[in-house]
Amino acid sequence: MPWIKFTKDFDWQPSSQTIITYLAGHTLFVPRACADLALKADAAVKTRRPEGVSGKFTRKT
């Protein structure tokens, strides 16, 4: 999962019943499939992890 900065609003449809809208200017950690489509659509650029974010993600059980 890469860090992506969205340069345009982008709608990603991971399934036939779900659409996720990413807004221009947001920098997020997104699934690879989303990143690939956003990059191909020129709606995002790859970036580094934002300063102040530890990079350690844990799941609540």
PDB file of C-alpha atoms in Angstrom:
ATOM      1  CA  MET A   1       0.000   0.000   0.000  1.00  0.00           C
ATOM      2  CA  PRO A   2       1.655   3.213  -1.156  1.00  0.00           C
ATOM      3  CA  TRP A   3       1.375   6.806   0.000  1.00  0.00           C
ATOM      4  CA  ILE A   4      -0.421   8.899  -2.623  1.00  0.00           C
ATOM      5  CA  LYS A   5      -1.182  12.622  -2.887  1.00  0.00           C
ATOM      6  CA  PHE A   6      -4.344  13.251  -4.866  1.00  0.00           C
ATOM      7  CA  THR A   7      -4.064  16.130  -7.327  1.00  0.00           C
ATOM      8  CA  LYS A   8      -7.679  15.824  -8.533  1.00  0.00           C
ATOM      9  CA  ASP A   9     -10.838  14.414  -6.993  1.00  0.00           C
ATOM     10  CA  PHE A  10     -10.889  10.669  -7.697  1.00  0.00           C
ATOM     11  CA  ASP A  11     -13.618   8.040  -7.339  1.00  0.00           C
ATOM     12  CA  TRP A  12     -12.413   4.479  -6.775  1.00  0.00           C
ATOM     13  CA  GLN A  13     -14.831   1.561  -7.031  1.00  0.00           C
ATOM     14  CA  PRO A  14     -13.332  -1.449  -5.211  1.00  0.00           C
ATOM     15  CA  SER A  15     -16.550  -3.452  -5.716  1.00  0.00           C
ATOM     16  CA  SER A  16     -19.765  -3.061  -7.678  1.00  0.00           C
ATOM     17  CA  GLN A  17     -21.559  -1.722  -4.588  1.00  0.00           C
ATOM     18  CA  THR A  18     -18.879   0.593  -3.184  1.00  0.00           C
ATOM     19  CA  ILE A  19     -17.423   3.910  -4.348  1.00  0.00           C
ATOM     20  CA  ILE A  20     -14.780   5.770  -2.341  1.00  0.00           C
ATOM     21  CA  THR A  21     -14.136   9.414  -3.203  1.00  0.00           C
ATOM     22  CA  TYR A  22     -10.684  10.832  -2.565  1.00  0.00           C
ATOM     23  CA  LEU A  23     -10.443  14.628  -2.594  1.00  0.00           C
ATOM     24  CA  ALA A  24      -7.692  16.653  -4.248  1.00  0.00           C
ATOM     25  CA  GLY A  25      -4.986  17.688  -1.800  1.00  0.00           C
ATOM     26  CA  HIS A  26      -5.320  14.674   0.496  1.00  0.00           C
ATOM     27  CA  THR A  27      -2.261  12.523   1.160  1.00  0.00           C
ATOM     28  CA  LEU A  28      -3.271   8.983   2.092  1.00  0.00           C
ATOM     29  CA  PHE A  29      -2.065   5.402   2.441  1.00  0.00           C
ATOM     30  CA  VAL A  30      -4.223   3.565  -0.116  1.00  0.00           C
ATOM     31  CA  PRO A  31      -4.538   0.044  -1.532  1.00  0.00           C
ATOM     32  CA  ARG A  32      -2.243  -0.700  -4.486  1.00  0.00           C
ATOM     33  CA  ALA A  33      -5.208  -1.160  -6.871  1.00  0.00           C
ATOM     34  CA  CYS A  34      -6.507   2.311  -6.017  1.00  0.00           C
ATOM     35  CA  ALA A  35      -3.065   3.881  -6.375  1.00  0.00           C
ATOM     36  CA  ASP A  36      -2.474   2.280  -9.771  1.00  0.00           C
ATOM     37  CA  LEU A  37      -5.786   3.544 -11.164  1.00  0.00           C
ATOM     38  CA  ALA A  38      -5.345   7.034  -9.711  1.00  0.00           C
ATOM     39  CA  LEU A  39      -1.833   7.303 -11.156  1.00  0.00           C
ATOM     40  CA  LYS A  40      -3.026   6.155 -14.604  1.00  0.00           C
ATOM     41  CA  ALA A  41      -5.840   8.736 -14.475  1.00  0.00           C
ATOM     42  CA  ASP A  42      -3.320  11.485 -13.591  1.00  0.00           C
ATOM     43  CA  ALA A  43      -5.332  12.115 -10.424  1.00  0.00           C
ATOM     44  CA  ALA A  44      -2.451  11.434  -8.015  1.00  0.00           C
ATOM     45  CA  VAL A  45       1.298  11.385  -7.537  1.00  0.00           C
ATOM     46  CA  LYS A  46       3.412   9.074  -5.413  1.00  0.00           C
ATOM     47  CA  THR A  47       4.747  10.658  -2.264  1.00  0.00           C
ATOM     48  CA  ARG A  48       6.537   9.805   0.960  1.00  0.00           C
ATOM     49  CA  ARG A  49       4.930   9.206   4.324  1.00  0.00           C
ATOM     50  CA  PRO A  50       3.927  12.588   5.795  1.00  0.00           C
ATOM     51  CA  GLU A  51       6.076  13.973   8.585  1.00  0.00           C
ATOM     52  CA  GLY A  52       4.635  13.183  11.995  1.00  0.00           C
ATOM     53  CA  VAL A  53       3.100   9.860  10.917  1.00  0.00           C
ATOM     54  CA  SER A  54       4.860   6.945  12.592  1.00  0.00           C
ATOM     55  CA  GLY A  55       4.152   4.380   9.904  1.00  0.00           C
ATOM     56  CA  LYS A  56       3.178   1.837  12.538  1.00  0.00           C
ATOM     57  CA  PHE A  57      -0.379   0.700  11.995  1.00  0.00           C
ATOM     58  CA  THR A  58      -2.124  -1.705  14.309  1.00  0.00           C
ATOM     59  CA  ARG A  59      -5.475  -3.391  14.110  1.00  0.00           C
ATOM     60  CA  LYS A  60      -7.916  -3.323  16.939  1.00  0.00           C
ATOM     61  CA  THR A  61      -9.118  -6.778  17.865  1.00  0.00           C
TER      62      THR A  61
END
